PDB file of C-alpha atoms in Angstrom:
ATOM      1  CA  UNK J  23     -36.567 -23.518   3.098  1.00 31.00           C
ATOM      2  CA  UNK J  24     -32.856 -22.965   2.973  1.00 34.00           C
ATOM      3  CA  UNK J  25     -31.588 -19.430   3.280  1.00 30.00           C
ATOM      4  CA  UNK J  26     -30.554 -17.826   0.021  1.00 26.00           C
ATOM      5  CA  UNK J  27     -27.256 -16.087  -0.482  1.00 24.00           C
ATOM      6  CA  UNK J  28     -28.122 -12.889  -2.283  1.00 23.00           C
ATOM      7  CA  UNK J  29     -24.985 -10.803  -2.078  1.00 24.00           C
ATOM      8  CA  UNK J  30     -22.852 -11.407  -5.132  1.00 27.00           C
ATOM      9  CA  UNK J  31     -19.920  -9.230  -4.053  1.00 29.00           C
ATOM     10  CA  UNK J  32     -20.132  -8.467  -0.335  1.00 30.00           C
ATOM     11  CA  UNK J  33     -17.773  -5.944   1.163  1.00 33.00           C
ATOM     12  CA  UNK J  34     -14.977  -7.469   3.202  1.00 32.00           C
ATOM     13  CA  UNK J  35     -14.391  -6.115   6.678  1.00 35.00           C
ATOM     14  CA  UNK J  36     -10.731  -5.444   7.375  1.00 36.00           C
ATOM     15  CA  UNK J  37      -9.228  -5.211  10.872  1.00 34.00           C
ATOM     16  CA  UNK J  38      -8.967  -1.619  11.988  1.00 38.00           C
ATOM     17  CA  UNK J  39     -11.155  -0.337   9.137  1.00 38.00           C
ATOM     18  CA  UNK J  40     -14.722   0.813   9.609  1.00 37.00           C
ATOM     19  CA  UNK J  41     -17.206  -0.197   6.920  1.00 38.00           C
ATOM     20  CA  UNK J  42     -20.942   0.251   6.673  1.00 41.00           C
ATOM     21  CA  UNK J  43     -21.369  -1.398   3.274  1.00 40.00           C
ATOM     22  CA  UNK J  44     -21.774  -4.980   4.476  1.00 41.00           C
ATOM     23  CA  UNK J  45     -24.554  -4.291   7.018  1.00 45.00           C
ATOM     24  CA  UNK J  46     -26.427  -2.239   4.428  1.00 46.00           C
ATOM     25  CA  UNK J  47     -26.198  -5.007   1.852  1.00 44.00           C
ATOM     26  CA  UNK J  48     -27.267  -7.566   4.411  1.00 44.00           C
ATOM     27  CA  UNK J  49     -30.349  -5.540   5.316  1.00 47.00           C
ATOM     28  CA  UNK J  50     -31.257  -5.121   1.650  1.00 47.00           C
ATOM     29  CA  UNK J  51     -30.689  -8.815   0.994  1.00 45.00           C
ATOM     30  CA  UNK J  52     -32.927  -9.740   3.919  1.00 47.00           C
ATOM     31  CA  UNK J  53     -35.710  -7.546   2.575  1.00 47.00           C
ATOM     32  CA  UNK J  54     -35.341  -9.085  -0.882  1.00 45.00           C
ATOM     33  CA  UNK J  55     -35.476 -12.570   0.583  1.00 45.00           C
ATOM     34  CA  UNK J  56     -38.688 -11.865   2.541  1.00 49.00           C
ATOM     35  CA  UNK J  57     -40.520 -10.262  -0.352  1.00 49.00           C
ATOM     36  CA  UNK J  58     -39.288 -12.864  -2.794  1.00 47.00           C
ATOM     37  CA  UNK J  59     -40.490 -15.798  -0.712  1.00 48.00           C
ATOM     38  CA  UNK J  60     -43.919 -14.184  -0.256  1.00 52.00           C
ATOM     39  CA  UNK J  61     -44.366 -13.688  -4.001  1.00 53.00           C
ATOM     40  CA  UNK J  62     -42.978 -17.163  -4.619  1.00 49.00           C
ATOM     41  CA  UNK J  63     -45.744 -18.699  -2.504  1.00 55.00           C
ATOM     42  CA  UNK J  64     -48.416 -16.734  -4.345  1.00 54.00           C
ATOM     43  CA  UNK J  65     -47.191 -16.859  -7.925  1.00 50.00           C
ATOM     44  CA  UNK J  66     -44.654 -19.698  -7.977  1.00 48.00           C
ATOM     45  CA  UNK J  67     -41.759 -17.672  -9.360  1.00 42.00           C
ATOM     46  CA  UNK J  68     -38.269 -19.120  -9.221  1.00 41.00           C
ATOM     47  CA  UNK J  69     -37.260 -17.127  -6.145  1.00 43.00           C
ATOM     48  CA  UNK J  70     -33.571 -18.150  -6.098  1.00 40.00           C
ATOM     49  CA  UNK J  71     -33.037 -17.036  -9.686  1.00 40.00           C
ATOM     50  CA  UNK J  72     -34.953 -13.789  -9.356  1.00 41.00           C
ATOM     51  CA  UNK J  73     -33.405 -12.861  -6.043  1.00 42.00           C
ATOM     52  CA  UNK J  74     -29.904 -13.677  -7.188  1.00 41.00           C
ATOM     53  CA  UNK J  75     -30.371 -11.167  -9.975  1.00 40.00           C
ATOM     54  CA  UNK J  76     -31.664  -8.589  -7.524  1.00 42.00           C
ATOM     55  CA  UNK J  77     -28.734  -9.233  -5.209  1.00 46.00           C
ATOM     56  CA  UNK J  78     -26.374  -8.653  -8.097  1.00 45.00           C
ATOM     57  CA  UNK J  79     -27.829  -5.206  -8.672  1.00 46.00           C
ATOM     58  CA  UNK J  80     -29.274  -5.997 -12.109  1.00 45.00           C
ATOM     59  CA  UNK J  81     -32.828  -4.759 -11.511  1.00 42.00           C
ATOM     60  CA  UNK J  82     -32.546  -1.833 -13.914  1.00 44.00           C
ATOM     61  CA  UNK J  83     -31.241  -4.002 -16.719  1.00 41.00           C
ATOM     62  CA  UNK J  84     -33.870  -6.705 -16.302  1.00 39.00           C
ATOM     63  CA  UNK J  85     -36.716  -4.244 -15.861  1.00 42.00           C
ATOM     64  CA  UNK J  86     -35.921  -2.966 -19.331  1.00 42.00           C
ATOM     65  CA  UNK J  87     -36.262  -6.425 -20.860  1.00 39.00           C
ATOM     66  CA  UNK J  88     -39.318  -7.319 -22.903  1.00 39.00           C
ATOM     67  CA  UNK J  89     -42.158  -8.915 -20.940  1.00 42.00           C
ATOM     68  CA  UNK J  90     -42.946 -11.167 -23.879  1.00 42.00           C
ATOM     69  CA  UNK J  91     -42.095 -14.348 -21.981  1.00 49.00           C
ATOM     70  CA  UNK J  92     -44.237 -13.540 -18.897  1.00 48.00           C
ATOM     71  CA  UNK J  93     -47.101 -12.498 -21.152  1.00 52.00           C
ATOM     72  CA  UNK J  94     -46.769 -15.693 -23.160  1.00 56.00           C
ATOM     73  CA  UNK J  95     -46.833 -17.697 -19.940  1.00 51.00           C
ATOM     74  CA  UNK J  96     -49.974 -15.865 -18.833  1.00 51.00           C
ATOM     75  CA  UNK J  97     -51.691 -16.618 -22.135  1.00 53.00           C
ATOM     76  CA  UNK J  98     -50.625 -20.257 -22.015  1.00 53.00           C
ATOM     77  CA  UNK J  99     -52.076 -20.688 -18.530  1.00 47.00           C
ATOM     78  CA  UNK J 100     -55.343 -19.128 -19.631  1.00 47.00           C
ATOM     79  CA  UNK J 101     -55.548 -21.215 -22.811  1.00 47.00           C
ATOM     80  CA  UNK J 102     -54.983 -24.434 -20.854  1.00 51.00           C
ATOM     81  CA  UNK J 103     -58.080 -23.822 -18.736  1.00 43.00           C
ATOM     82  CA  UNK J 104     -60.120 -22.122 -21.462  1.00 47.00           C
ATOM     83  CA  UNK J 105     -60.289 -18.558 -20.163  1.00 54.00           C
ATOM     84  CA  UNK J 106     -58.544 -15.632 -18.473  1.00 77.00           C
ATOM     85  CA  UNK J 107     -57.356 -14.819 -14.960  1.00 85.00           C
ATOM     86  CA  UNK J 108     -60.616 -15.932 -13.354  1.00 90.00           C
ATOM     87  CA  UNK J 109     -60.441 -19.390 -14.929  1.00 92.00           C
ATOM     88  CA  UNK J 110     -56.767 -19.728 -13.987  1.00 91.00           C
ATOM     89  CA  UNK J 111     -57.579 -18.875 -10.357  1.00 93.00           C
ATOM     90  CA  UNK J 112     -60.475 -21.337 -10.292  1.00 94.00           C
ATOM     91  CA  UNK J 113     -58.390 -24.152 -11.767  1.00 94.00           C
ATOM     92  CA  UNK J 114     -55.442 -23.486  -9.459  1.00 93.00           C
ATOM     93  CA  UNK J 115     -57.446 -23.390  -6.221  1.00 94.00           C
ATOM     94  CA  UNK J 116     -59.356 -26.525  -7.157  1.00 96.00           C
ATOM     95  CA  UNK J 117     -56.117 -28.452  -7.698  1.00 94.00           C
ATOM     96  CA  UNK J 118     -52.504 -27.824  -6.632  1.00 90.00           C
ATOM     97  CA  UNK J 119     -53.289 -24.485  -5.006  1.00 92.00           C
ATOM     98  CA  UNK J 120     -55.941 -26.059  -2.812  1.00 94.00           C
ATOM     99  CA  UNK J 121     -53.468 -28.419  -1.151  1.00 92.00           C
ATOM    100  CA  UNK J 122     -50.881 -25.673  -0.705  1.00 92.00           C
ATOM    101  CA  UNK J 123     -53.223 -23.123   0.852  1.00 93.00           C
ATOM    102  CA  UNK J 124     -55.258 -25.636   2.849  1.00 94.00           C
ATOM    103  CA  UNK J 125     -51.982 -26.505   4.525  1.00 93.00           C
ATOM    104  CA  UNK J 126     -50.945 -22.872   5.019  1.00 93.00           C
ATOM    105  CA  UNK J 127     -54.318 -21.910   6.503  1.00 93.00           C
ATOM    106  CA  UNK J 128     -54.528 -25.021   8.664  1.00 93.00           C
ATOM    107  CA  UNK J 129     -53.418 -25.613  12.230  1.00 91.00           C
ATOM    108  CA  UNK J 130     -50.924 -28.449  11.832  1.00 92.00           C
ATOM    109  CA  UNK J 131     -47.231 -27.669  11.401  1.00 92.00           C
ATOM    110  CA  UNK J 132     -46.465 -30.981   9.721  1.00 92.00           C
ATOM    111  CA  UNK J 133     -45.088 -30.432   6.247  1.00 90.00           C
ATOM    112  CA  UNK J 134     -45.336 -26.645   6.607  1.00 92.00           C
ATOM    113  CA  UNK J 135     -42.106 -24.736   6.090  1.00 93.00           C
ATOM    114  CA  UNK J 136     -41.151 -21.587   7.973  1.00 92.00           C
ATOM    115  CA  UNK J 137     -42.163 -19.312   5.108  1.00 90.00           C
ATOM    116  CA  UNK J 138     -45.634 -20.856   4.980  1.00 93.00           C
ATOM    117  CA  UNK J 139     -45.937 -20.656   8.762  1.00 95.00           C
ATOM    118  CA  UNK J 140     -45.068 -16.975   8.647  1.00 94.00           C
ATOM    119  CA  UNK J 141     -47.658 -16.362   5.909  1.00 94.00           C
ATOM    120  CA  UNK J 142     -50.178 -18.179   8.127  1.00 96.00           C
ATOM    121  CA  UNK J 143     -49.383 -15.806  10.975  1.00 96.00           C
ATOM    122  CA  UNK J 144     -49.636 -12.756   8.721  1.00 96.00           C
ATOM    123  CA  UNK J 145     -52.969 -13.781   7.231  1.00 97.00           C
ATOM    124  CA  UNK J 146     -54.317 -14.594  10.701  1.00 97.00           C
ATOM    125  CA  UNK J 147     -53.353 -11.086  11.822  1.00 97.00           C
ATOM    126  CA  UNK J 148     -55.224  -9.575   8.874  1.00 98.00           C
ATOM    127  CA  UNK J 149     -58.283 -11.649   9.836  1.00 98.00           C
ATOM    128  CA  UNK J 150     -57.913 -10.489  13.446  1.00 98.00           C
ATOM    129  CA  UNK J 151     -57.702  -6.853  12.358  1.00 98.00           C
ATOM    130  CA  UNK J 152     -60.762  -7.204  10.123  1.00 98.00           C
ATOM    131  CA  UNK J 153     -62.791  -8.639  13.003  1.00 98.00           C
ATOM    132  CA  UNK J 154     -61.598  -5.834  15.272  1.00 97.00           C
ATOM    133  CA  UNK J 155     -62.735  -3.246  12.689  1.00 97.00           C
ATOM    134  CA  UNK J 156     -66.170  -4.859  12.498  1.00 97.00           C
ATOM    135  CA  UNK J 157     -66.465  -4.936  16.296  1.00 97.00           C
ATOM    136  CA  UNK J 158     -65.744  -1.222  16.614  1.00 95.00           C
ATOM    137  CA  UNK J 159     -69.348  -0.510  15.603  1.00 91.00           C
ATOM    138  CA  UNK J 160     -70.766  -2.929  18.172  1.00 94.00           C
ATOM    139  CA  UNK J 161     -71.285  -6.672  18.785  1.00 95.00           C
ATOM    140  CA  UNK J 162     -71.197  -9.008  15.816  1.00 97.00           C
ATOM    141  CA  UNK J 163     -74.318 -10.937  16.844  1.00 97.00           C
ATOM    142  CA  UNK J 164     -76.960 -10.542  14.145  1.00 97.00           C
ATOM    143  CA  UNK J 165     -74.646  -8.645  11.773  1.00 98.00           C
ATOM    144  CA  UNK J 166     -75.037  -9.863   8.185  1.00 98.00           C
ATOM    145  CA  UNK J 167     -71.635 -10.372   6.575  1.00 98.00           C
ATOM    146  CA  UNK J 168     -70.594 -11.464   3.108  1.00 98.00           C
ATOM    147  CA  UNK J 169     -67.168 -13.139   3.215  1.00 98.00           C
ATOM    148  CA  UNK J 170     -66.187 -12.907  -0.450  1.00 98.00           C
ATOM    149  CA  UNK J 171     -63.332 -15.269  -1.217  1.00 97.00           C
ATOM    150  CA  UNK J 172     -63.629 -17.218   2.036  1.00 98.00           C
ATOM    151  CA  UNK J 173     -60.883 -19.742   1.327  1.00 97.00           C
ATOM    152  CA  UNK J 174     -60.850 -22.359   4.076  1.00 97.00           C
ATOM    153  CA  UNK J 175     -62.982 -20.253   6.415  1.00 98.00           C
ATOM    154  CA  UNK J 176     -60.334 -18.307   8.319  1.00 97.00           C
ATOM    155  CA  UNK J 177     -62.675 -15.321   8.699  1.00 98.00           C
ATOM    156  CA  UNK J 178     -66.035 -17.026   8.213  1.00 98.00           C
ATOM    157  CA  UNK J 179     -65.726 -19.334  11.206  1.00 98.00           C
ATOM    158  CA  UNK J 180     -64.765 -16.810  13.914  1.00 98.00           C
ATOM    159  CA  UNK J 181     -67.476 -14.438  12.663  1.00 98.00           C
ATOM    160  CA  UNK J 182     -70.108 -17.173  12.886  1.00 98.00           C
ATOM    161  CA  UNK J 183     -68.924 -18.157  16.356  1.00 98.00           C
ATOM    162  CA  UNK J 184     -69.486 -14.522  17.409  1.00 97.00           C
ATOM    163  CA  UNK J 185     -73.078 -14.695  16.200  1.00 97.00           C
ATOM    164  CA  UNK J 186     -72.748 -12.970  12.830  1.00 98.00           C
ATOM    165  CA  UNK J 187     -74.983 -14.196   9.999  1.00 98.00           C
ATOM    166  CA  UNK J 188     -72.351 -15.103   7.425  1.00 98.00           C
ATOM    167  CA  UNK J 189     -72.684 -15.827   3.714  1.00 98.00           C
ATOM    168  CA  UNK J 190     -69.351 -17.243   2.574  1.00 98.00           C
ATOM    169  CA  UNK J 191     -68.264 -17.837  -0.986  1.00 98.00           C
ATOM    170  CA  UNK J 192     -65.231 -18.805  -3.009  1.00 98.00           C
ATOM    171  CA  UNK J 193     -64.495 -19.406  -6.667  1.00 97.00           C
ATOM    172  CA  UNK J 194     -63.051 -22.806  -5.707  1.00 97.00           C
ATOM    173  CA  UNK J 195     -65.452 -25.648  -4.932  1.00 98.00           C
ATOM    174  CA  UNK J 196     -62.631 -27.422  -3.107  1.00 98.00           C
ATOM    175  CA  UNK J 197     -62.078 -24.419  -0.831  1.00 98.00           C
ATOM    176  CA  UNK J 198     -65.796 -24.107  -0.111  1.00 98.00           C
ATOM    177  CA  UNK J 199     -66.020 -27.798   0.792  1.00 98.00           C
ATOM    178  CA  UNK J 200     -63.064 -27.422   3.154  1.00 97.00           C
ATOM    179  CA  UNK J 201     -64.493 -24.280   4.748  1.00 98.00           C
ATOM    180  CA  UNK J 202     -67.889 -25.951   5.217  1.00 98.00           C
ATOM    181  CA  UNK J 203     -66.288 -28.997   6.869  1.00 98.00           C
ATOM    182  CA  UNK J 204     -64.250 -26.821   9.221  1.00 98.00           C
ATOM    183  CA  UNK J 205     -67.308 -24.742  10.100  1.00 98.00           C
ATOM    184  CA  UNK J 206     -69.397 -27.817  10.861  1.00 97.00           C
ATOM    185  CA  UNK J 207     -66.716 -28.947  13.288  1.00 97.00           C
ATOM    186  CA  UNK J 208     -66.384 -25.562  15.026  1.00 97.00           C
ATOM    187  CA  UNK J 209     -69.717 -23.724  14.880  1.00 97.00           C
ATOM    188  CA  UNK J 210     -73.036 -24.499  16.567  1.00 95.00           C
ATOM    189  CA  UNK J 211     -75.592 -25.881  14.079  1.00 94.00           C
ATOM    190  CA  UNK J 212     -77.875 -22.873  14.465  1.00 93.00           C
ATOM    191  CA  UNK J 213     -75.078 -20.458  13.561  1.00 96.00           C
ATOM    192  CA  UNK J 214     -73.587 -22.256  10.562  1.00 97.00           C
ATOM    193  CA  UNK J 215     -72.688 -19.958   7.659  1.00 98.00           C
ATOM    194  CA  UNK J 216     -74.239 -20.314   4.228  1.00 98.00           C
ATOM    195  CA  UNK J 217     -71.663 -21.436   1.686  1.00 98.00           C
ATOM    196  CA  UNK J 218     -71.707 -20.802  -2.061  1.00 98.00           C
ATOM    197  CA  UNK J 219     -69.330 -21.524  -4.928  1.00 98.00           C
ATOM    198  CA  UNK J 220     -69.126 -18.242  -6.820  1.00 97.00           C
ATOM    199  CA  UNK J 221     -66.765 -15.667  -8.245  1.00 96.00           C
ATOM    200  CA  UNK J 222     -66.891 -12.170  -6.760  1.00 95.00           C
ATOM    201  CA  UNK J 223     -68.848 -10.555  -9.584  1.00 95.00           C
ATOM    202  CA  UNK J 224     -71.647 -13.144  -9.462  1.00 96.00           C
ATOM    203  CA  UNK J 225     -72.466 -12.623  -5.792  1.00 98.00           C
ATOM    204  CA  UNK J 226     -75.925 -11.285  -4.973  1.00 97.00           C
ATOM    205  CA  UNK J 227     -77.760  -9.928  -1.953  1.00 98.00           C
ATOM    206  CA  UNK J 228     -77.386  -7.104   0.536  1.00 98.00           C
ATOM    207  CA  UNK J 229     -75.286  -7.241   3.701  1.00 98.00           C
ATOM    208  CA  UNK J 230     -74.413  -4.978   6.595  1.00 98.00           C
ATOM    209  CA  UNK J 231     -70.759  -5.610   5.781  1.00 98.00           C
ATOM    210  CA  UNK J 232     -68.840  -7.152   2.913  1.00 98.00           C
ATOM    211  CA  UNK J 233     -65.308  -8.421   3.512  1.00 98.00           C
ATOM    212  CA  UNK J 234     -62.800  -9.532   0.876  1.00 98.00           C
ATOM    213  CA  UNK J 235     -59.404 -10.534   2.221  1.00 98.00           C
ATOM    214  CA  UNK J 236     -56.286 -11.339   0.183  1.00 95.00           C
ATOM    215  CA  UNK J 237     -58.185 -12.029  -3.053  1.00 96.00           C
ATOM    216  CA  UNK J 238     -57.279  -9.093  -5.306  1.00 96.00           C
ATOM    217  CA  UNK J 239     -53.675 -10.307  -5.601  1.00 93.00           C
ATOM    218  CA  UNK J 240     -54.965 -12.746  -8.227  1.00 93.00           C
ATOM    219  CA  UNK J 241     -56.416 -10.050 -10.516  1.00 94.00           C
ATOM    220  CA  UNK J 242     -55.061  -6.999 -12.394  1.00 93.00           C
ATOM    221  CA  UNK J 243     -56.272  -3.530 -11.430  1.00 94.00           C
ATOM    222  CA  UNK J 244     -58.576  -3.289 -14.449  1.00 92.00           C
ATOM    223  CA  UNK J 245     -60.537  -6.314 -13.223  1.00 95.00           C
ATOM    224  CA  UNK J 246     -60.148  -5.376  -9.567  1.00 96.00           C
ATOM    225  CA  UNK J 247     -61.968  -2.089 -10.265  1.00 97.00           C
ATOM    226  CA  UNK J 248     -65.079  -3.953 -11.414  1.00 97.00           C
ATOM    227  CA  UNK J 249     -64.840  -6.385  -8.505  1.00 98.00           C
ATOM    228  CA  UNK J 250     -64.555  -3.570  -5.980  1.00 98.00           C
ATOM    229  CA  UNK J 251     -67.537  -1.807  -7.540  1.00 98.00           C
ATOM    230  CA  UNK J 252     -69.640  -4.964  -7.340  1.00 98.00           C
ATOM    231  CA  UNK J 253     -68.641  -5.685  -3.744  1.00 98.00           C
ATOM    232  CA  UNK J 254     -69.596  -2.120  -2.811  1.00 98.00           C
ATOM    233  CA  UNK J 255     -73.026  -2.658  -4.380  1.00 98.00           C
ATOM    234  CA  UNK J 256     -73.620  -5.566  -1.991  1.00 98.00           C
ATOM    235  CA  UNK J 257     -72.681  -3.633   1.164  1.00 98.00           C
ATOM    236  CA  UNK J 258     -75.187  -1.499   3.044  1.00 98.00           C
ATOM    237  CA  UNK J 259     -72.790   0.035   5.558  1.00 97.00           C
ATOM    238  CA  UNK J 260     -69.181  -1.164   5.355  1.00 98.00           C
ATOM    239  CA  UNK J 261     -66.705  -2.734   2.977  1.00 98.00           C
ATOM    240  CA  UNK J 262     -63.378  -4.213   4.105  1.00 98.00           C
ATOM    241  CA  UNK J 263     -60.740  -5.159   1.529  1.00 98.00           C
ATOM    242  CA  UNK J 264     -57.148  -6.322   1.882  1.00 98.00           C
ATOM    243  CA  UNK J 265     -54.597  -6.438  -0.925  1.00 96.00           C
ATOM    244  CA  UNK J 266     -50.879  -6.773  -1.601  1.00 93.00           C
ATOM    245  CA  UNK J 267     -49.528  -3.190  -1.698  1.00 93.00           C
ATOM    246  CA  UNK J 268     -47.777  -1.938  -4.805  1.00 90.00           C
ATOM    247  CA  UNK J 269     -44.514  -0.158  -4.124  1.00 78.00           C
ATOM    248  CA  UNK J 270     -41.533   0.519  -6.370  1.00 77.00           C
ATOM    249  CA  UNK J 271     -39.549  -2.293  -4.746  1.00 70.00           C
ATOM    250  CA  UNK J 272     -42.285  -4.957  -4.721  1.00 66.00           C
ATOM    251  CA  UNK J 273     -43.229  -4.126  -8.291  1.00 70.00           C
ATOM    252  CA  UNK J 274     -39.627  -4.396  -9.493  1.00 69.00           C
ATOM    253  CA  UNK J 275     -39.211  -7.701  -7.681  1.00 61.00           C
ATOM    254  CA  UNK J 276     -42.379  -9.110  -9.240  1.00 62.00           C
ATOM    255  CA  UNK J 277     -41.320  -8.053 -12.737  1.00 66.00           C
ATOM    256  CA  UNK J 278     -37.929  -9.698 -12.326  1.00 62.00           C
ATOM    257  CA  UNK J 279     -39.556 -12.788 -10.860  1.00 57.00           C
ATOM    258  CA  UNK J 280     -41.820 -13.137 -13.884  1.00 58.00           C
ATOM    259  CA  UNK J 281     -38.718 -13.641 -16.012  1.00 56.00           C
ATOM    260  CA  UNK J 282     -37.825 -16.665 -13.846  1.00 51.00           C
ATOM    261  CA  UNK J 283     -41.030 -18.723 -13.557  1.00 51.00           C
ATOM    262  CA  UNK J 284     -40.886 -21.622 -11.120  1.00 49.00           C
ATOM    263  CA  UNK J 285     -41.669 -25.222 -12.104  1.00 46.00           C
ATOM    264  CA  UNK J 286     -45.148 -25.373 -10.549  1.00 48.00           C
ATOM    265  CA  UNK J 287     -48.236 -23.725 -11.977  1.00 48.00           C
ATOM    266  CA  UNK J 288     -49.869 -20.960  -9.970  1.00 55.00           C
ATOM    267  CA  UNK J 289     -51.864 -17.793 -10.468  1.00 61.00           C
ATOM    268  CA  UNK J 290     -50.387 -14.465 -11.463  1.00 75.00           C
ATOM    269  CA  UNK J 291     -49.562 -12.149  -8.566  1.00 82.00           C
ATOM    270  CA  UNK J 292     -50.887  -8.608  -8.945  1.00 90.00           C
ATOM    271  CA  UNK J 293     -49.966  -5.747  -6.634  1.00 93.00           C
ATOM    272  CA  UNK J 294     -52.317  -2.810  -6.124  1.00 95.00           C
ATOM    273  CA  UNK J 295     -51.507   0.783  -5.234  1.00 95.00           C
ATOM    274  CA  UNK J 296     -53.631   2.076  -2.375  1.00 95.00           C
ATOM    275  CA  UNK J 297     -54.526   5.152  -4.404  1.00 96.00           C
ATOM    276  CA  UNK J 298     -55.963   2.945  -7.169  1.00 97.00           C
ATOM    277  CA  UNK J 299     -58.120   0.966  -4.743  1.00 98.00           C
ATOM    278  CA  UNK J 300     -59.285   4.219  -3.156  1.00 98.00           C
ATOM    279  CA  UNK J 301     -60.070   5.649  -6.606  1.00 98.00           C
ATOM    280  CA  UNK J 302     -62.159   2.600  -7.509  1.00 98.00           C
ATOM    281  CA  UNK J 303     -64.144   3.033  -4.302  1.00 98.00           C
ATOM    282  CA  UNK J 304     -64.584   6.773  -4.810  1.00 98.00           C
ATOM    283  CA  UNK J 305     -65.946   6.221  -8.318  1.00 98.00           C
ATOM    284  CA  UNK J 306     -68.868   4.222  -6.869  1.00 98.00           C
ATOM    285  CA  UNK J 307     -69.555   6.625  -4.016  1.00 98.00           C
ATOM    286  CA  UNK J 308     -67.500   5.130  -1.201  1.00 98.00           C
ATOM    287  CA  UNK J 309     -64.692   6.578   0.911  1.00 98.00           C
ATOM    288  CA  UNK J 310     -61.906   5.001   2.948  1.00 98.00           C
ATOM    289  CA  UNK J 311     -62.196   5.699   6.672  1.00 97.00           C
ATOM    290  CA  UNK J 312     -59.647   3.298   8.141  1.00 97.00           C
ATOM    291  CA  UNK J 313     -56.481   1.707   6.902  1.00 96.00           C
ATOM    292  CA  UNK J 314     -53.613  -0.363   8.186  1.00 94.00           C
ATOM    293  CA  UNK J 315     -50.967  -2.825   7.118  1.00 94.00           C
ATOM    294  CA  UNK J 316     -49.816  -6.217   8.315  1.00 95.00           C
ATOM    295  CA  UNK J 317     -46.183  -6.999   7.605  1.00 91.00           C
ATOM    296  CA  UNK J 318     -44.414 -10.103   8.874  1.00 90.00           C
ATOM    297  CA  UNK J 319     -41.219 -11.559   7.489  1.00 85.00           C
ATOM    298  CA  UNK J 320     -42.868 -13.012   4.412  1.00 85.00           C
ATOM    299  CA  UNK J 321     -46.395 -11.574   4.312  1.00 90.00           C
ATOM    300  CA  UNK J 322     -47.469  -8.079   3.282  1.00 90.00           C
ATOM    301  CA  UNK J 323     -51.095  -6.891   3.150  1.00 94.00           C
ATOM    302  CA  UNK J 324     -52.900  -3.558   3.370  1.00 96.00           C
ATOM    303  CA  UNK J 325     -56.377  -3.582   4.953  1.00 98.00           C
ATOM    304  CA  UNK J 326     -58.844  -0.754   4.371  1.00 98.00           C
ATOM    305  CA  UNK J 327     -62.390  -0.071   5.545  1.00 98.00           C
ATOM    306  CA  UNK J 328     -64.735   1.984   3.377  1.00 98.00           C
ATOM    307  CA  UNK J 329     -68.203   3.419   3.960  1.00 98.00           C
ATOM    308  CA  UNK J 330     -70.699   5.238   1.726  1.00 98.00           C
ATOM    309  CA  UNK J 331     -69.466   8.766   1.054  1.00 96.00           C
ATOM    310  CA  UNK J 332     -72.854  10.276   1.879  1.00 80.00           C
TER     311      UNK J 332
END
């Protein structure tokens, strides 16, 4: 992906004159580019348009604009597939989203741009950190794990190879089929995970640990609360969740981006404040004991581990 020029009126450096304005603008532009590309991959906003506005210093003006158009777009997406956010996510990851994210979470570099490669690295690091958290309590062999929102099996497969008893699920039948195929090629027959097509709130059973990585970005906090509560009800000992962190900057960027939707259909991108996720856990009797963040050039994700409060 070509680099974007985000500085509408950069300061000019004159011989013999010291200026700090240009480096500052360049650093801010770089940050806007990284965050913009990440959100563009997830929600298909028109990154050049949104970022050009940000570079021109018009965030305050645009933030005050009515969100009628983004809301109308959200309703249109839902009406097309006959439902709300959940139906939009299911439709997306069974169609255009499946090809995009199968490629991002694959191993080949053919047809994968540098932004997608960086997101691959970031997601892989989150998976690595989640496995490390699980291993802190001992070997994974025999541990029952629910991988909720397994995607193409990025977490499911390494857990199964370590001897964990994994139940993997995803709302997308296409994703589950891909994850199953990858697992069959990488895992011994006796250790193959159990795969199910299901949304988070329909999952059943009890597990030593429940893990849900990079799924909540597709749902607003009101729905995420119920999902977190249900995931906690499935976990006996530990619950690991990762989510796109909500900060003033990321939230402003997303709001501006929604005013410049890209040409391709995708899901909405929802950011979540850590305090809101922690509140949702506390309300069902869980507490956060570990937390961390993975941040690459184009990928941003907070990972937390929670346990029963008593």
